[in-house]
mmCIF file of C-alpha atoms in Angstrom:
data_model
loop_
_atom_site.group_PDB
_atom_site.id
_atom_site.type_symbol
_atom_site.label_atom_id
_atom_site.label_comp_id
_atom_site.label_asym_id
_atom_site.label_seq_id
_atom_site.Cartn_x
_atom_site.Cartn_y
_atom_site.Cartn_z
ATOM 1 C CA UNK A 4 248.431 11.201 -13.027
ATOM 2 C CA UNK A 5 249.223 7.664 -13.956
ATOM 3 C CA UNK A 6 250.711 7.219 -10.605
ATOM 4 C CA UNK A 7 247.885 8.674 -8.745
ATOM 5 C CA UNK A 8 245.354 6.475 -10.589
ATOM 6 C CA UNK A 9 247.527 3.514 -9.661
ATOM 7 C CA UNK A 10 247.145 4.150 -5.864
ATOM 8 C CA UNK A 11 243.633 4.974 -6.224
ATOM 9 C CA UNK A 12 243.105 1.580 -7.506
ATOM 10 C CA UNK A 13 244.887 0.151 -4.382
ATOM 11 C CA UNK A 14 242.205 1.931 -2.435
ATOM 12 C CA UNK A 15 239.311 0.754 -4.547
ATOM 13 C CA UNK A 16 240.343 -2.840 -4.781
ATOM 14 C CA UNK A 17 241.018 -3.041 -1.013
ATOM 15 C CA UNK A 18 237.544 -1.926 -0.184
ATOM 16 C CA UNK A 19 236.089 -4.248 -2.781
ATOM 17 C CA UNK A 20 237.928 -7.269 -0.986
ATOM 18 C CA UNK A 21 237.341 -6.140 2.622
ATOM 19 C CA UNK A 22 233.571 -6.219 1.662
ATOM 20 C CA UNK A 23 233.832 -9.834 0.671
ATOM 21 C CA UNK A 24 236.062 -10.953 3.641
ATOM 22 C CA UNK A 25 234.787 -12.086 6.981
ATOM 23 C CA UNK A 26 238.181 -11.166 8.541
ATOM 24 C CA UNK A 27 238.086 -7.308 7.973
ATOM 25 C CA UNK A 28 241.818 -6.796 8.508
ATOM 26 C CA UNK A 29 244.805 -5.703 6.338
ATOM 27 C CA UNK A 30 245.407 -9.355 5.434
ATOM 28 C CA UNK A 31 242.359 -9.512 3.395
ATOM 29 C CA UNK A 32 243.165 -6.079 1.901
ATOM 30 C CA UNK A 33 246.566 -6.972 0.892
ATOM 31 C CA UNK A 34 245.747 -10.327 -0.629
ATOM 32 C CA UNK A 35 242.764 -8.891 -2.796
ATOM 33 C CA UNK A 36 244.829 -5.914 -4.073
ATOM 34 C CA UNK A 37 247.553 -8.076 -5.386
ATOM 35 C CA UNK A 38 245.076 -10.484 -6.924
ATOM 36 C CA UNK A 39 243.301 -7.808 -8.990
ATOM 37 C CA UNK A 40 246.353 -5.743 -10.071
ATOM 38 C CA UNK A 41 249.730 -7.452 -10.733
ATOM 39 C CA UNK A 42 251.524 -4.157 -10.509
ATOM 40 C CA UNK A 43 250.889 -4.052 -6.806
ATOM 41 C CA UNK A 44 252.588 -7.323 -5.955
ATOM 42 C CA UNK A 45 255.950 -7.327 -4.440
ATOM 43 C CA UNK A 46 257.613 -7.646 -7.787
ATOM 44 C CA UNK A 47 256.017 -7.113 -11.140
ATOM 45 C CA UNK A 48 257.480 -6.788 -14.700
ATOM 46 C CA UNK A 49 255.345 -6.010 -17.807
ATOM 47 C CA UNK A 50 256.153 -5.650 -21.520
ATOM 48 C CA UNK A 51 253.707 -4.029 -23.856
ATOM 49 C CA UNK A 52 254.061 -4.098 -27.745
ATOM 50 C CA UNK A 53 251.689 -2.023 -29.805
ATOM 51 C CA UNK A 54 250.976 -2.330 -33.330
ATOM 52 C CA UNK A 55 251.604 0.471 -36.065
ATOM 53 C CA UNK A 56 249.198 3.384 -36.052
ATOM 54 C CA UNK A 57 248.855 6.773 -37.826
ATOM 55 C CA UNK A 58 248.773 10.058 -35.875
ATOM 56 C CA UNK A 59 247.886 13.748 -36.226
ATOM 57 C CA UNK A 60 249.529 16.432 -34.107
ATOM 58 C CA UNK A 61 248.743 20.056 -33.271
ATOM 59 C CA UNK A 62 250.985 22.568 -31.565
ATOM 60 C CA UNK A 63 249.397 25.554 -29.902
ATOM 61 C CA UNK A 64 246.282 24.685 -31.888
ATOM 62 C CA UNK A 65 247.786 24.732 -35.196
ATOM 63 C CA UNK A 66 248.397 21.750 -37.397
ATOM 64 C CA UNK A 67 252.038 20.541 -36.954
ATOM 65 C CA UNK A 68 252.477 17.227 -38.472
ATOM 66 C CA UNK A 69 250.996 13.862 -39.478
ATOM 67 C CA UNK A 70 252.926 10.662 -39.456
ATOM 68 C CA UNK A 71 253.049 6.931 -38.426
ATOM 69 C CA UNK A 72 254.206 5.063 -35.334
ATOM 70 C CA UNK A 73 255.821 1.978 -36.846
ATOM 71 C CA UNK A 74 256.561 0.535 -33.464
ATOM 72 C CA UNK A 75 255.806 1.364 -29.881
ATOM 73 C CA UNK A 76 256.823 -0.595 -26.751
ATOM 74 C CA UNK A 77 256.605 -0.069 -23.020
ATOM 75 C CA UNK A 78 258.375 -1.928 -20.313
ATOM 76 C CA UNK A 79 257.411 -1.526 -16.652
ATOM 77 C CA UNK A 80 258.950 -2.530 -13.435
ATOM 78 C CA UNK A 81 257.043 -2.222 -9.913
ATOM 79 C CA UNK A 82 258.397 -3.009 -6.553
ATOM 80 C CA UNK A 83 256.209 -2.675 -3.541
ATOM 81 C CA UNK A 84 257.502 -3.275 0.116
ATOM 82 C CA UNK A 85 255.770 -3.211 3.377
ATOM 83 C CA UNK A 86 257.676 -0.887 5.995
ATOM 84 C CA UNK A 87 255.357 -1.277 8.951
ATOM 85 C CA UNK A 88 252.242 -3.341 10.010
ATOM 86 C CA UNK A 89 250.424 -2.871 13.368
ATOM 87 C CA UNK A 90 249.733 -6.010 15.452
ATOM 88 C CA UNK A 91 246.047 -5.687 14.610
ATOM 89 C CA UNK A 92 246.818 -5.727 10.895
ATOM 90 C CA UNK A 93 244.533 -2.674 10.407
ATOM 91 C CA UNK A 94 247.355 -0.173 9.842
ATOM 92 C CA UNK A 95 250.089 -0.606 7.258
ATOM 93 C CA UNK A 96 252.753 1.695 5.606
ATOM 94 C CA UNK A 97 254.224 0.546 2.368
ATOM 95 C CA UNK A 98 256.779 1.947 -0.026
ATOM 96 C CA UNK A 99 256.689 1.769 -3.744
ATOM 97 C CA UNK A 100 259.002 2.143 -6.824
ATOM 98 C CA UNK A 101 257.965 2.305 -10.391
ATOM 99 C CA UNK A 102 260.221 2.398 -13.502
ATOM 100 C CA UNK A 103 258.984 2.705 -17.098
ATOM 101 C CA UNK A 104 260.811 2.795 -20.324
ATOM 102 C CA UNK A 105 258.922 3.809 -23.430
ATOM 103 C CA UNK A 106 260.216 3.645 -27.012
ATOM 104 C CA UNK A 107 258.645 5.186 -30.326
ATOM 105 C CA UNK A 108 259.739 4.108 -33.694
ATOM 106 C CA UNK A 109 258.592 6.490 -36.524
ATOM 107 C CA UNK A 110 257.653 6.068 -40.206
ATOM 108 C CA UNK A 111 257.134 8.814 -42.549
ATOM 109 C CA UNK A 112 256.381 12.199 -41.070
ATOM 110 C CA UNK A 113 254.774 15.074 -42.884
ATOM 111 C CA UNK A 114 255.437 18.621 -41.579
ATOM 112 C CA UNK A 115 252.517 21.124 -42.569
ATOM 113 C CA UNK A 116 254.879 24.120 -42.160
ATOM 114 C CA UNK A 117 257.583 22.970 -44.490
ATOM 115 C CA UNK A 118 255.425 20.645 -46.690
ATOM 116 C CA UNK A 119 258.200 18.144 -46.390
ATOM 117 C CA UNK A 120 257.962 14.456 -45.537
ATOM 118 C CA UNK A 121 260.837 13.301 -43.507
ATOM 119 C CA UNK A 122 261.927 10.462 -41.144
ATOM 120 C CA UNK A 123 262.732 10.702 -37.332
ATOM 121 C CA UNK A 124 264.894 8.452 -35.283
ATOM 122 C CA UNK A 125 263.677 6.349 -32.522
ATOM 123 C CA UNK A 126 262.715 8.228 -29.295
ATOM 124 C CA UNK A 127 263.114 6.642 -25.770
ATOM 125 C CA UNK A 128 261.826 7.962 -22.507
ATOM 126 C CA UNK A 129 262.330 7.009 -18.952
ATOM 127 C CA UNK A 130 259.859 7.628 -16.050
ATOM 128 C CA UNK A 131 260.647 7.066 -12.380
ATOM 129 C CA UNK A 132 258.308 7.303 -9.263
ATOM 130 C CA UNK A 133 258.443 6.499 -5.668
ATOM 131 C CA UNK A 134 255.715 6.645 -3.183
ATOM 132 C CA UNK A 135 254.896 6.252 0.578
ATOM 133 C CA UNK A 136 251.349 5.184 1.554
ATOM 134 C CA UNK A 137 249.629 4.652 4.773
ATOM 135 C CA UNK A 138 246.359 2.710 4.994
ATOM 136 C CA UNK A 139 244.017 2.178 7.923
ATOM 137 C CA UNK A 140 240.976 -0.126 8.080
ATOM 138 C CA UNK A 141 238.136 0.541 10.557
ATOM 139 C CA UNK A 142 234.241 0.567 10.627
ATOM 140 C CA UNK A 143 231.595 3.077 10.075
ATOM 141 C CA UNK A 144 227.938 2.431 10.907
ATOM 142 C CA UNK A 145 229.039 -1.138 11.418
ATOM 143 C CA UNK A 146 230.403 -1.358 7.966
ATOM 144 C CA UNK A 147 234.184 -1.659 6.923
ATOM 145 C CA UNK A 148 235.876 1.555 5.872
ATOM 146 C CA UNK A 149 239.311 2.090 4.517
ATOM 147 C CA UNK A 150 241.532 5.284 4.762
ATOM 148 C CA UNK A 151 244.429 5.876 2.643
ATOM 149 C CA UNK A 152 246.969 8.634 2.305
ATOM 150 C CA UNK A 153 249.757 8.514 -0.126
ATOM 151 C CA UNK A 154 252.695 11.038 -1.077
ATOM 152 C CA UNK A 155 254.320 10.513 -4.488
ATOM 153 C CA UNK A 156 257.594 11.782 -5.916
ATOM 154 C CA UNK A 157 258.207 11.365 -9.678
ATOM 155 C CA UNK A 158 260.482 12.355 -12.477
ATOM 156 C CA UNK A 159 262.940 11.244 -15.189
ATOM 157 C CA UNK A 160 266.473 10.384 -15.547
ATOM 158 C CA UNK A 161 267.381 14.034 -15.461
ATOM 159 C CA UNK A 162 265.875 14.933 -11.982
ATOM 160 C CA UNK A 163 262.879 14.750 -9.654
ATOM 161 C CA UNK A 164 260.237 16.824 -11.272
ATOM 162 C CA UNK A 165 257.065 16.690 -9.113
ATOM 163 C CA UNK A 166 255.674 15.872 -5.588
ATOM 164 C CA UNK A 167 251.897 15.123 -5.390
ATOM 165 C CA UNK A 168 249.605 13.228 -3.216
ATOM 166 C CA UNK A 169 246.025 12.269 -2.357
ATOM 167 C CA UNK A 170 243.666 10.814 0.313
ATOM 168 C CA UNK A 171 240.734 8.477 0.030
ATOM 169 C CA UNK A 172 237.930 7.182 2.173
ATOM 170 C CA UNK A 173 235.716 4.307 0.979
ATOM 171 C CA UNK A 174 232.833 2.364 2.551
ATOM 172 C CA UNK A 175 231.159 -1.127 1.838
ATOM 173 C CA UNK A 176 227.337 -0.277 1.415
ATOM 174 C CA UNK A 177 226.144 -3.682 0.361
ATOM 175 C CA UNK A 178 227.467 -7.213 0.965
ATOM 176 C CA UNK A 179 225.772 -10.442 0.238
ATOM 177 C CA UNK A 180 227.129 -13.947 -0.731
ATOM 178 C CA UNK A 181 227.178 -12.892 -4.391
ATOM 179 C CA UNK A 182 227.297 -9.189 -4.555
ATOM 180 C CA UNK A 183 229.512 -6.487 -3.024
ATOM 181 C CA UNK A 184 229.099 -2.725 -3.573
ATOM 182 C CA UNK A 185 231.462 -0.046 -2.158
ATOM 183 C CA UNK A 186 231.494 3.875 -2.772
ATOM 184 C CA UNK A 187 234.305 6.266 -1.790
ATOM 185 C CA UNK A 188 235.629 9.725 -2.200
ATOM 186 C CA UNK A 189 239.051 10.905 -3.366
ATOM 187 C CA UNK A 190 240.811 14.245 -2.791
ATOM 188 C CA UNK A 191 243.784 14.898 -4.868
ATOM 189 C CA UNK A 192 246.631 17.240 -3.838
ATOM 190 C CA UNK A 193 247.901 17.956 -7.285
ATOM 191 C CA UNK A 194 247.538 21.361 -9.065
ATOM 192 C CA UNK A 195 247.409 19.594 -12.593
ATOM 193 C CA UNK A 196 244.300 17.707 -11.618
ATOM 194 C CA UNK A 197 241.202 18.855 -13.322
ATOM 195 C CA UNK A 198 239.011 17.891 -10.350
ATOM 196 C CA UNK A 199 240.354 18.124 -6.799
ATOM 197 C CA UNK A 200 237.615 15.702 -5.491
ATOM 198 C CA UNK A 201 236.152 12.724 -7.289
ATOM 199 C CA UNK A 202 233.877 9.843 -6.281
ATOM 200 C CA UNK A 203 234.898 6.218 -6.258
ATOM 201 C CA UNK A 204 232.773 3.093 -7.089
ATOM 202 C CA UNK A 205 233.036 -0.720 -7.195
ATOM 203 C CA UNK A 206 230.775 -3.670 -7.996
ATOM 204 C CA UNK A 207 231.179 -7.197 -7.816
ATOM 205 C CA UNK A 208 228.696 -9.829 -8.636
ATOM 206 C CA UNK A 209 229.094 -13.580 -8.886
ATOM 207 C CA UNK A 210 226.327 -15.104 -11.112
ATOM 208 C CA UNK A 211 224.241 -17.778 -9.567
ATOM 209 C CA UNK A 212 225.167 -21.231 -10.452
ATOM 210 C CA UNK A 213 227.896 -19.963 -12.668
ATOM 211 C CA UNK A 214 231.705 -19.619 -12.698
ATOM 212 C CA UNK A 215 231.380 -16.174 -14.242
ATOM 213 C CA UNK A 216 231.501 -12.971 -12.288
ATOM 214 C CA UNK A 217 231.398 -9.188 -13.328
ATOM 215 C CA UNK A 218 233.807 -6.835 -11.692
ATOM 216 C CA UNK A 219 233.453 -3.183 -11.998
ATOM 217 C CA UNK A 220 235.999 -0.648 -10.497
ATOM 218 C CA UNK A 221 235.458 2.921 -11.625
ATOM 219 C CA UNK A 222 237.158 4.786 -13.116
ATOM 220 C CA UNK A 223 239.406 1.667 -13.895
ATOM 221 C CA UNK A 224 237.667 -1.252 -15.451
ATOM 222 C CA UNK A 225 234.669 -3.311 -16.376
ATOM 223 C CA UNK A 226 235.596 -7.091 -16.523
ATOM 224 C CA UNK A 227 233.828 -10.404 -16.971
ATOM 225 C CA UNK A 228 235.984 -13.261 -15.723
ATOM 226 C CA UNK A 229 236.011 -16.802 -14.532
ATOM 227 C CA UNK A 230 238.521 -19.393 -13.720
ATOM 228 C CA UNK A 231 240.107 -21.456 -16.561
ATOM 229 C CA UNK A 232 242.174 -24.612 -16.029
ATOM 230 C CA UNK A 233 243.327 -25.453 -12.654
ATOM 231 C CA UNK A 234 245.592 -22.445 -11.845
ATOM 232 C CA UNK A 235 244.299 -19.862 -14.423
ATOM 233 C CA UNK A 236 241.729 -17.190 -14.743
ATOM 234 C CA UNK A 237 240.557 -15.506 -17.952
ATOM 235 C CA UNK A 238 238.944 -12.012 -18.268
ATOM 236 C CA UNK A 239 237.185 -10.168 -20.932
ATOM 237 C CA UNK A 240 236.440 -6.539 -20.905
ATOM 238 C CA UNK A 241 237.691 -2.858 -21.021
ATOM 239 C CA UNK A 242 240.280 -1.091 -18.955
ATOM 240 C CA UNK A 243 241.050 2.591 -18.689
ATOM 241 C CA UNK A 244 244.796 3.591 -18.387
ATOM 242 C CA UNK A 245 246.729 6.721 -18.050
ATOM 243 C CA UNK A 246 250.503 7.077 -18.970
ATOM 244 C CA UNK A 247 252.835 9.889 -18.371
ATOM 245 C CA UNK A 248 256.419 10.846 -18.501
ATOM 246 C CA UNK A 249 258.358 14.188 -18.582
ATOM 247 C CA UNK A 250 260.379 15.846 -21.399
ATOM 248 C CA UNK A 251 263.267 18.224 -21.017
ATOM 249 C CA UNK A 252 263.144 20.415 -24.239
ATOM 250 C CA UNK A 253 265.224 23.110 -25.676
ATOM 251 C CA UNK A 254 263.757 24.279 -29.017
ATOM 252 C CA UNK A 255 262.878 27.745 -30.286
ATOM 253 C CA UNK A 256 259.167 26.926 -29.658
ATOM 254 C CA UNK A 257 259.421 24.922 -26.424
ATOM 255 C CA UNK A 258 262.123 25.442 -23.748
ATOM 256 C CA UNK A 259 261.735 23.860 -20.229
ATOM 257 C CA UNK A 260 260.273 20.869 -18.670
ATOM 258 C CA UNK A 261 256.998 19.374 -19.898
ATOM 259 C CA UNK A 262 254.747 16.516 -19.146
ATOM 260 C CA UNK A 263 253.111 14.033 -21.595
ATOM 261 C CA UNK A 264 249.846 12.669 -20.375
ATOM 262 C CA UNK A 265 248.175 9.869 -22.504
ATOM 263 C CA UNK A 266 244.699 8.315 -21.843
ATOM 264 C CA UNK A 267 244.110 4.958 -23.267
ATOM 265 C CA UNK A 268 241.145 2.571 -23.337
ATOM 266 C CA UNK A 269 242.203 -1.127 -23.772
ATOM 267 C CA UNK A 270 239.603 -3.779 -24.846
ATOM 268 C CA UNK A 271 240.333 -7.474 -25.086
ATOM 269 C CA UNK A 272 241.194 -10.681 -23.123
ATOM 270 C CA UNK A 273 243.645 -11.167 -20.210
ATOM 271 C CA UNK A 274 244.765 -14.584 -19.074
ATOM 272 C CA UNK A 275 246.688 -15.172 -15.658
ATOM 273 C CA UNK A 276 248.235 -18.478 -14.691
ATOM 274 C CA UNK A 277 249.849 -19.296 -11.389
ATOM 275 C CA UNK A 278 253.095 -20.994 -12.197
ATOM 276 C CA UNK A 279 253.487 -21.836 -8.764
ATOM 277 C CA UNK A 280 252.147 -20.474 -5.456
ATOM 278 C CA UNK A 281 254.207 -17.288 -5.549
ATOM 279 C CA UNK A 282 254.832 -16.580 -9.238
ATOM 280 C CA UNK A 283 252.001 -15.604 -11.717
ATOM 281 C CA UNK A 284 252.370 -15.063 -15.611
ATOM 282 C CA UNK A 285 249.993 -12.675 -17.372
ATOM 283 C CA UNK A 286 249.061 -12.630 -21.111
ATOM 284 C CA UNK A 287 246.876 -9.672 -22.363
ATOM 285 C CA UNK A 288 245.798 -8.847 -26.064
ATOM 286 C CA UNK A 289 243.328 -6.574 -27.705
ATOM 287 C CA UNK A 290 242.719 -3.209 -29.186
ATOM 288 C CA UNK A 291 244.080 -0.063 -27.613
ATOM 289 C CA UNK A 292 242.293 3.298 -28.286
ATOM 290 C CA UNK A 293 244.431 6.309 -27.463
ATOM 291 C CA UNK A 294 241.615 8.812 -26.365
ATOM 292 C CA UNK A 295 244.177 11.773 -26.275
ATOM 293 C CA UNK A 296 248.038 12.500 -25.831
ATOM 294 C CA UNK A 297 248.757 15.909 -24.557
ATOM 295 C CA UNK A 298 251.727 17.796 -23.546
ATOM 296 C CA UNK A 299 251.502 20.480 -20.824
ATOM 297 C CA UNK A 300 254.114 22.644 -18.976
ATOM 298 C CA UNK A 301 255.056 20.769 -15.772
ATOM 299 C CA UNK A 302 252.437 21.126 -13.193
ATOM 300 C CA UNK A 303 249.650 22.646 -15.506
ATOM 301 C CA UNK A 304 246.293 21.095 -15.783
ATOM 302 C CA UNK A 305 245.836 18.779 -18.840
ATOM 303 C CA UNK A 306 243.175 21.085 -20.230
ATOM 304 C CA UNK A 307 245.793 23.723 -20.739
ATOM 305 C CA UNK A 308 247.965 21.747 -23.265
ATOM 306 C CA UNK A 309 250.064 23.031 -25.795
ATOM 307 C CA UNK A 310 250.537 19.939 -27.894
ATOM 308 C CA UNK A 311 247.787 17.347 -28.759
ATOM 309 C CA UNK A 312 248.188 14.159 -30.592
ATOM 310 C CA UNK A 313 245.278 11.905 -32.064
ATOM 311 C CA UNK A 314 246.118 8.271 -32.904
ATOM 312 C CA UNK A 315 244.194 5.511 -34.742
ATOM 313 C CA UNK A 316 243.147 2.378 -32.792
ATOM 314 C CA UNK A 317 245.982 -0.112 -32.831
ATOM 315 C CA UNK A 318 246.336 -3.870 -31.681
ATOM 316 C CA UNK A 319 248.506 -4.681 -28.614
ATOM 317 C CA UNK A 320 249.599 -7.442 -26.555
ATOM 318 C CA UNK A 321 251.347 -7.689 -23.038
ATOM 319 C CA UNK A 322 253.436 -10.370 -21.376
ATOM 320 C CA UNK A 323 253.964 -10.133 -17.688
ATOM 321 C CA UNK A 324 255.401 -11.821 -14.670
ATOM 322 C CA UNK A 325 254.884 -11.165 -10.902
ATOM 323 C CA UNK A 326 256.582 -12.488 -7.805
ATOM 324 C CA UNK A 327 254.420 -12.280 -4.554
ATOM 325 C CA UNK A 328 256.034 -14.169 -1.606
ATOM 326 C CA UNK A 329 253.512 -12.966 1.197
#
């Protein structure tokens, strides 16, 4: 689900930008997407460090254990390369590769069945995904519209695990010098998705006689931001994130391939700085609220989970660097 949301954001942000560009071509689309989301740039590297937090876990609806994550870090790498672009710049095909390394360090863990407190070694996970995406910019009712089709293959270090995809169509419904509003529709080709069709919405408004703007991209983020220093930008707000990876388990209770899905709500501050024209550094810090962490059988809907994990809020920070030659 994480990879699907990532490409949905491409479509959302592209419409948001096309609505603000007089040149309604792919050039404006690509530039704005990369400006809003570092992970969509040609090369992006991010490192997240989360503070310690307590958790409670249930298996098949029964209390399993309670414990503490003493450390949790996440490393992400994204590479995005264009494969084809039409002469009119209205049609583009891109390829994407994503890699994620996630590590959990445990404190004391109490098991409800055995009534014993024990320790657990650090657990590491790897996630890989590749995608092929085709985007076309056109007009409808004399308004810009963008169509996107994406096919995604993901898995772990063991094997390819799933193939999924989606299509989107989004339309600019209002554009003034200060305000842009877009709406859209998403159709997901993924059996694990709870909703096969969902609406999309973006809203951007520059406040009059002010450096501040509000940027809303649903279901992703609500941010207030402004320029800070000559080559920097600061943002305050809340962002929704979804993380996933696969487990290959062989235990008496769980035997097979399973998927971990985590929903996170991050609130805080982000500062981005152009080190030069092509290199951008990012620092982010705040509070991370894990809304849910669930384990399902591979391909099952997340509401049919077998394992559920609840965590306390935790502090976090992120360092990132992106390279964007285009």
